[in-house]
Coordinates of C-alpha atoms in Angstrom, one line a residue:
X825 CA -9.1 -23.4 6.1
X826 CA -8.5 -24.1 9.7
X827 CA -6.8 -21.7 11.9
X828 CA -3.8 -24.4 12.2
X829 CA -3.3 -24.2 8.1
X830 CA -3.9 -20.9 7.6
X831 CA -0.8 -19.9 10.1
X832 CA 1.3 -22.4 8.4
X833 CA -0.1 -21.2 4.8
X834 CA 0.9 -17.6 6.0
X835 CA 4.4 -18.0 7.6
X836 CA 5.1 -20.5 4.4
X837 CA 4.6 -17.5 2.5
X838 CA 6.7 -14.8 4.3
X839 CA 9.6 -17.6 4.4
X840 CA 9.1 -18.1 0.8
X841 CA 8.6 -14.5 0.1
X842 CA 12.2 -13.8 2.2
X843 CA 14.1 -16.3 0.5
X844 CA 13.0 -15.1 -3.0
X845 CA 13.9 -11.6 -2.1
X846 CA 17.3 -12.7 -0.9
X847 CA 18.1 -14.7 -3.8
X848 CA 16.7 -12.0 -6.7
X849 CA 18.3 -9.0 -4.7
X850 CA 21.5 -11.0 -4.8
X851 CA 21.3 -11.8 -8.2
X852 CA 20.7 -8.0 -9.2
X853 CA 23.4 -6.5 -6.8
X854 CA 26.3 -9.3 -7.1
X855 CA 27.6 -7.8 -10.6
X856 CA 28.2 -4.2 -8.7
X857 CA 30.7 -3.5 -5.9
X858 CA 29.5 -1.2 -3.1
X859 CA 31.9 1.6 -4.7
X860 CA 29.7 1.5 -7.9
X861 CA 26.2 1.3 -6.2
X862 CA 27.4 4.4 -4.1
X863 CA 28.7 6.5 -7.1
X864 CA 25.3 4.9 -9.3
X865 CA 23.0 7.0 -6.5
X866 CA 25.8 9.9 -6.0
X867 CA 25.3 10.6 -9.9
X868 CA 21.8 11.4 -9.3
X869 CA 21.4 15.1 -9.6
X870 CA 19.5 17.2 -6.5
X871 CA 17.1 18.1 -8.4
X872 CA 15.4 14.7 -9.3
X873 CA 15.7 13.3 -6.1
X874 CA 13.9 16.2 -5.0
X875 CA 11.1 15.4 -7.4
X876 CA 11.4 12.1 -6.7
X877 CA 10.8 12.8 -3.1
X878 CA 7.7 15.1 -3.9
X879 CA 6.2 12.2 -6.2
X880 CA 6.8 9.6 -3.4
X881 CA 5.1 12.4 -0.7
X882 CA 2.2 12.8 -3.1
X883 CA 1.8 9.1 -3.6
X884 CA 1.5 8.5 0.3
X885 CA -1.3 11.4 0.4
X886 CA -3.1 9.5 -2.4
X887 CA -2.8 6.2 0.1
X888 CA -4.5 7.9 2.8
X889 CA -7.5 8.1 0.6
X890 CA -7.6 4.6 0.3
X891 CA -8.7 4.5 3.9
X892 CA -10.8 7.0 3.2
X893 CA -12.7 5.8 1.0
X894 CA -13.0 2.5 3.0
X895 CA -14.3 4.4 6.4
X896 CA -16.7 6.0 3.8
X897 CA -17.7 2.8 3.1
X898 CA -18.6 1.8 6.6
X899 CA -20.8 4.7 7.4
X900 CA -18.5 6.1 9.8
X901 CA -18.0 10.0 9.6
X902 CA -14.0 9.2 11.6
X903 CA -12.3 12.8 11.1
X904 CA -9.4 12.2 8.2
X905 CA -6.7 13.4 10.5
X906 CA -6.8 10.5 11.9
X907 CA -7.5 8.2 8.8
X908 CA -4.7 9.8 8.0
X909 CA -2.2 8.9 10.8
X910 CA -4.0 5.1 10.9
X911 CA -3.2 5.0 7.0
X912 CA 0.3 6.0 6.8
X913 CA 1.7 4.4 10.0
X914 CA -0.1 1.0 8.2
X915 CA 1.1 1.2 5.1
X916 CA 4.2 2.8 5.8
X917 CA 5.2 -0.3 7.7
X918 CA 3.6 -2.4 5.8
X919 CA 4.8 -2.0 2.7
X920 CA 8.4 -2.7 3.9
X921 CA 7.7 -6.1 6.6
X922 CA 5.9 -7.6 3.4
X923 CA 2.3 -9.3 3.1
X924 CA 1.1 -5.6 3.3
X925 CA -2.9 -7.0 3.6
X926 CA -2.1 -8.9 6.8
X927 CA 0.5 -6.3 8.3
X928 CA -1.2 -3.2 7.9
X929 CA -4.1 -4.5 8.7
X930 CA -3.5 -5.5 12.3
X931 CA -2.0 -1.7 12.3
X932 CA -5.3 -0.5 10.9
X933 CA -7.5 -2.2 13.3
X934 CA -5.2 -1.1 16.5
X935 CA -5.7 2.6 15.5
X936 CA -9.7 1.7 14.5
X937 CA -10.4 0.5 17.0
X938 CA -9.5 2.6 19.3
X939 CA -11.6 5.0 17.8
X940 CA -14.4 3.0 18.0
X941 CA -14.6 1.0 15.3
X942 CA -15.5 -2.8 15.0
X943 CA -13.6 -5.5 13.9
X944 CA -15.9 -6.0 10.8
X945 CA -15.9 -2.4 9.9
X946 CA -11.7 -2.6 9.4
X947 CA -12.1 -5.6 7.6
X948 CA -14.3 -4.2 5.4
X949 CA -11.7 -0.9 4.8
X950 CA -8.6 -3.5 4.8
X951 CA -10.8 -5.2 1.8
X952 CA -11.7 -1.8 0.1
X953 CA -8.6 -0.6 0.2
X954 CA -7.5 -3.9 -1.9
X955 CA -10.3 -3.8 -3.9
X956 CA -8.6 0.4 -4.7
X957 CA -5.5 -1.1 -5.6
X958 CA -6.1 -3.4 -7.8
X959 CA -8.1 -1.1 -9.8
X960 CA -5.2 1.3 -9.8
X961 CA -3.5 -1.5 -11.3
X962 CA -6.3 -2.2 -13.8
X963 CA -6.6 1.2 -14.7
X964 CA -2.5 2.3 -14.9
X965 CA -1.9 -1.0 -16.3
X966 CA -4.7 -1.1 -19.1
X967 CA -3.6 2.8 -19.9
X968 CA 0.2 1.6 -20.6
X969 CA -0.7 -1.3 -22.4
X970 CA -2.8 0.4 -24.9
X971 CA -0.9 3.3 -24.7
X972 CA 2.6 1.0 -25.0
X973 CA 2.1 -2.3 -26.0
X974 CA 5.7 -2.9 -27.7
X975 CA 7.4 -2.9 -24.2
X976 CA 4.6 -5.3 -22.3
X977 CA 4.4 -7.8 -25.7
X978 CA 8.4 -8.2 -25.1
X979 CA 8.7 -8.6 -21.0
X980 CA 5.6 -10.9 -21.5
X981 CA 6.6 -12.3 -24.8
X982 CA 2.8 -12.5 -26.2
X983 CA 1.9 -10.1 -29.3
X984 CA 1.7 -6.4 -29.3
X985 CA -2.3 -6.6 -30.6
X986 CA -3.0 -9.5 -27.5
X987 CA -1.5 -6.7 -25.6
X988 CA -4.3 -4.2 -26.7
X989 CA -6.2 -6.8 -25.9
X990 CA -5.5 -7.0 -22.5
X991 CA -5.1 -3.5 -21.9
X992 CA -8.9 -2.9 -22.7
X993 CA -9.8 -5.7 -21.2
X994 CA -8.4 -4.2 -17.7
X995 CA -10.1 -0.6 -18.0
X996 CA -13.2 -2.6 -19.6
X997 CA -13.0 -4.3 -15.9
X998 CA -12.3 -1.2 -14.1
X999 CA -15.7 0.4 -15.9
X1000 CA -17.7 -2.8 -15.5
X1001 CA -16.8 -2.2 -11.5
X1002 CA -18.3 1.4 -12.0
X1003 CA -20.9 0.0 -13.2
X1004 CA -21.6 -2.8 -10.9
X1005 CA -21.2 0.3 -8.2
X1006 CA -24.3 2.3 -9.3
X1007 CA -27.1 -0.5 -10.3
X1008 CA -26.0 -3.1 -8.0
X1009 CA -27.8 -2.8 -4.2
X1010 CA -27.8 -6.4 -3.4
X1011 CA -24.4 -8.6 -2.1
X1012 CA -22.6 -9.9 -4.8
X1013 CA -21.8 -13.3 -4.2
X1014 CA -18.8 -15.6 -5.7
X1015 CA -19.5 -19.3 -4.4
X1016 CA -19.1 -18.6 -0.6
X1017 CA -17.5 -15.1 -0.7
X1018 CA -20.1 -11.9 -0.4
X1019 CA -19.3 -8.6 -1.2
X1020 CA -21.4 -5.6 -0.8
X1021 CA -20.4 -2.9 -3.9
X1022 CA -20.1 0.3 -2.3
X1023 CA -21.9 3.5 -3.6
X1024 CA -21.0 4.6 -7.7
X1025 CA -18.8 7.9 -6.1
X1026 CA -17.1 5.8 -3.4
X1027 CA -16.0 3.3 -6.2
X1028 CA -15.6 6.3 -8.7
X1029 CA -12.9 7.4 -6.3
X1030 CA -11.5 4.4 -5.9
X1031 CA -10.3 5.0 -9.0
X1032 CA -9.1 8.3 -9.3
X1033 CA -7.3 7.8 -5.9
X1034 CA -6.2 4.4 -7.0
X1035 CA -4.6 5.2 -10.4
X1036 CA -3.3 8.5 -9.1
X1037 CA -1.7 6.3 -6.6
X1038 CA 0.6 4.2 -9.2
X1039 CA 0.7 6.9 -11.6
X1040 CA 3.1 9.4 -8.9
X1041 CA 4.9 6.4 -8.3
X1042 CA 6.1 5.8 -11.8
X1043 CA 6.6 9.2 -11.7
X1044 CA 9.0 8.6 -8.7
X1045 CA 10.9 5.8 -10.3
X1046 CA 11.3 8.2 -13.9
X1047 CA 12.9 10.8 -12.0
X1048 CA 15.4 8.7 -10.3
X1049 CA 16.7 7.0 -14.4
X1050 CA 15.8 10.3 -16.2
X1051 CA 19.6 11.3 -13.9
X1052 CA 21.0 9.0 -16.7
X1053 CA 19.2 8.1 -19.4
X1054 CA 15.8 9.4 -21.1
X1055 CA 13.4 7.2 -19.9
X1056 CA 9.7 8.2 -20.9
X1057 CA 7.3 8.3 -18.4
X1058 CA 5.0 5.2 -20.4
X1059 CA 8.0 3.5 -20.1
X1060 CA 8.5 3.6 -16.6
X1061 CA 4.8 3.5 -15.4
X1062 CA 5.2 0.1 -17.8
X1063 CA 8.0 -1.7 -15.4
X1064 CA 6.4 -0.2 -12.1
X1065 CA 3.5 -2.1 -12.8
X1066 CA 4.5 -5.3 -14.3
X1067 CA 6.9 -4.7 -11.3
X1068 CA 3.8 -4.7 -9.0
X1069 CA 2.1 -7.8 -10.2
X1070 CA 5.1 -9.7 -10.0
X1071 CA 5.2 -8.4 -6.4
X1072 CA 1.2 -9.5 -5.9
X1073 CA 2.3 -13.5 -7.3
X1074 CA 5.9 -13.5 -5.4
X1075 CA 4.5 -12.1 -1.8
X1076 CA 8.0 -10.5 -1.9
X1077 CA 7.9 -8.4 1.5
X1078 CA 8.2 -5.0 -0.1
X1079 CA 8.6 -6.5 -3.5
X1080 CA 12.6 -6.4 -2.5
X1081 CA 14.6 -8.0 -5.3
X1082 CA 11.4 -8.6 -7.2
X1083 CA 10.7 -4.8 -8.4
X1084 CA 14.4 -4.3 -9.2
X1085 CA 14.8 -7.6 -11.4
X1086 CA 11.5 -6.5 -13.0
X1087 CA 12.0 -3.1 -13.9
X1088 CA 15.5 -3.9 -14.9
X1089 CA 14.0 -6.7 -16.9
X1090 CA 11.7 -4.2 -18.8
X1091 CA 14.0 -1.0 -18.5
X1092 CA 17.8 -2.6 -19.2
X1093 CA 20.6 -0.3 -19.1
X1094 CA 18.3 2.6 -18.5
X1095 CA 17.2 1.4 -15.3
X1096 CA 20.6 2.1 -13.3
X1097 CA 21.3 0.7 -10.4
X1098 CA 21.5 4.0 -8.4
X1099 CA 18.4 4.6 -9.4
X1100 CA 16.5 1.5 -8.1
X1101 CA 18.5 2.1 -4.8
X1102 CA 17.8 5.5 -4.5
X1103 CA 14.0 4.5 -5.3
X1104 CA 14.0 1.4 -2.6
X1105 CA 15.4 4.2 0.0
X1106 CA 12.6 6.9 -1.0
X1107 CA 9.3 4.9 -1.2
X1108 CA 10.4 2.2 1.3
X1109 CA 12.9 3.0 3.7
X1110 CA 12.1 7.0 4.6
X1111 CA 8.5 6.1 5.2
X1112 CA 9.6 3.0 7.0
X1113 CA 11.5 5.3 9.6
X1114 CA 9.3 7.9 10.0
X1115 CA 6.3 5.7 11.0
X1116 CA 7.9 3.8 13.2
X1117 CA 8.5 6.6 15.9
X1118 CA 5.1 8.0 14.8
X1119 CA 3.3 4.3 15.5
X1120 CA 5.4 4.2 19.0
X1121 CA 4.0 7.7 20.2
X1122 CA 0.9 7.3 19.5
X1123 CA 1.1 3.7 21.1
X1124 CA 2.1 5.3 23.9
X1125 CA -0.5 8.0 24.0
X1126 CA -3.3 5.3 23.5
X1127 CA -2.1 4.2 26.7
X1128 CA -1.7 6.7 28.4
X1129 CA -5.8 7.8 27.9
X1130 CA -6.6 4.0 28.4
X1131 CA -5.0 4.4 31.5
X1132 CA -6.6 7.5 32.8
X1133 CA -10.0 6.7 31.5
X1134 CA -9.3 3.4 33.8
X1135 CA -8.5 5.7 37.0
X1136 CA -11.7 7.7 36.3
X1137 CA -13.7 5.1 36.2
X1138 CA -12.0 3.8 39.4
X1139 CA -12.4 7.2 41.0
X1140 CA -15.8 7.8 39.8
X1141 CA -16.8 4.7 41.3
X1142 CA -15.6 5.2 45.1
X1143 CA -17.6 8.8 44.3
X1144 CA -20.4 7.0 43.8
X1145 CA -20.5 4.7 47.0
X1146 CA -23.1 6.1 49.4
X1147 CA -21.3 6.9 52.8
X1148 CA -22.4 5.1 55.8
X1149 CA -23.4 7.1 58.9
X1150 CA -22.6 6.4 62.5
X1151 CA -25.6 5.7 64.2
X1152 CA -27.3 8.2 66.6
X1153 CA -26.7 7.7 70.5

């Protein structure tokens, strides 16, 4: 794909993924007032949002091992403070502007490189970090499918047993990756595409860091209904991720309008309109705010040693210059 098409093909999709939202968020909020949406969040109780907001916190410390394991991957031995701060300014803001691969990744490869890092090693950790999320689908998604197959046979509208079928077929992919992982040393290629598999305990994490991921975030999500209904947590983990692959085929940026119409599709009544709010606002819009002062600053402060590391060059250079004596009368 030339570079020509591939712009077009990419702002196609954010247009497409903004008009979608617009239209699927109006269609979910147009049968409440703003008086009702207010009072829907106000009747969540203190105490669940404060879980809710210790799920989301622990779900964004799962993220940063994503990165993790991706500068793992690339050999690097980059302290995790800092694939820390270069994780959750990324995703942070990239979850919210949409087309999280392409967003986050230019954040990811300011921060990386900066630190030294080449622009194939952060394509590599942009990949891996993917590659850790769709297993944490895989693996989320194949546990609630086997474990719940009524709700996922009805939203789909297939059979409960092609369900199971599917389920196992997912964490039968996610072990197959495993195993790929720890016998595999040489590229795997698909047609033009290659892929070295990382090492079996980078991919073995993957998983663990992956799932865990998704797993607090339906945790998140059951707080915010449990405030009105008894919502089991299979049940919720079930919408968030149909949620999230309807998210994956829409482009939706931050899945807005999608995930609501989704879990609402799968939850019904239980699935308040509070809660989704309250959820969009915890996992989306607090992060959102709080990276984006924290992405200034430390723009700013990459500046600021670019700068001086410029003038001590520049000064180090006029040290340098051999001084040029008068001659001798």
């Amino acid at each position: 794909m030339t570079s020509g098409r591939r712009k077009l093909f990419t702002y196609g999709t954010m247009i497409f993924g903004f008009g979608l939202a617009g239209y699927l968020l109006y269609v979910g909020l147009s049968q409440f007032t703003f008086e009702e949406i207010v009072q829907s969040v106000r009747a969540i109780p203190a105490w669940n949002m404060t879980l809710a907001l210790i799920y989301c916190a622990l779900s964004y410390l799962c993220l940063t091992g994503f990165d993790w394991t991706g500068v793992r991957y690339v050999k690097n031995d980059l302290a995790y403070p800092k694939i820390a701060l270069a994780s959750f300014v990324a995703l942070g803001l990239g979850q919210s502007i949409g087309l999280a691969g392409l967003s986050s990744g230019a954040i990811r490869y300011r921060y990386y490189a900066h630190w030294g890092m080449s622009t194939e090693d952060v394509a590599k950790i942009v990949l891996l970090s993917g590659v850790t999320v769709g297993l944490g689908l895989l693996v989320l998604g194949g546990i609630v499918m086997v474990l719940n197959p009524q709700d996922t046979a009805e939203i789909l509208r297939i059979a409960p047993s092609a369900v199971l079928i599917l389920g196992a077929a997912f964490l039968l992919a996610a072990a197959g990756y495993v195993a790929l992982a720890a016998f595999l040393r040489t590229p795997l290629n698909i047609k033009s595409w290659s892929f070295q598999m990382p090492r079996a305990r980078i991919a073995m994490a993957q998983i663990v860091i992956g799932t865990a991921n998704f797993a607090l975030v339906s945790a998140c999500l059951m707080e915010l209904m449990q405030a009105t209904e008894n919502v089991s947590y299979l049940k919720a983990a079930t919408a968030f991720v149909l949620g999230n692959i309807a998210i994956l085929v829409t482009h939706a940026p931050g899945g807005l309008g999608v995930l609501e119409v989704t879990v609402r599709s799968v939850m019904g009544d239980q699935a308040s309109i509070g809660a989704l709010v309250a959820f969009r606002v915890i996992y989306f819009f607090i992060p959102f705010f709080i990276a984006l002062p924290v992405s200034l600053i430390s723009e700013a402060v990459f500046r600021a040693r670019k700068a001086r590391r410029s003038g001590e060059a520049g000064h180090g250079d006029r040290d340098v210059t051999p001084a040029v004596r008068a001659p001798s009368i």
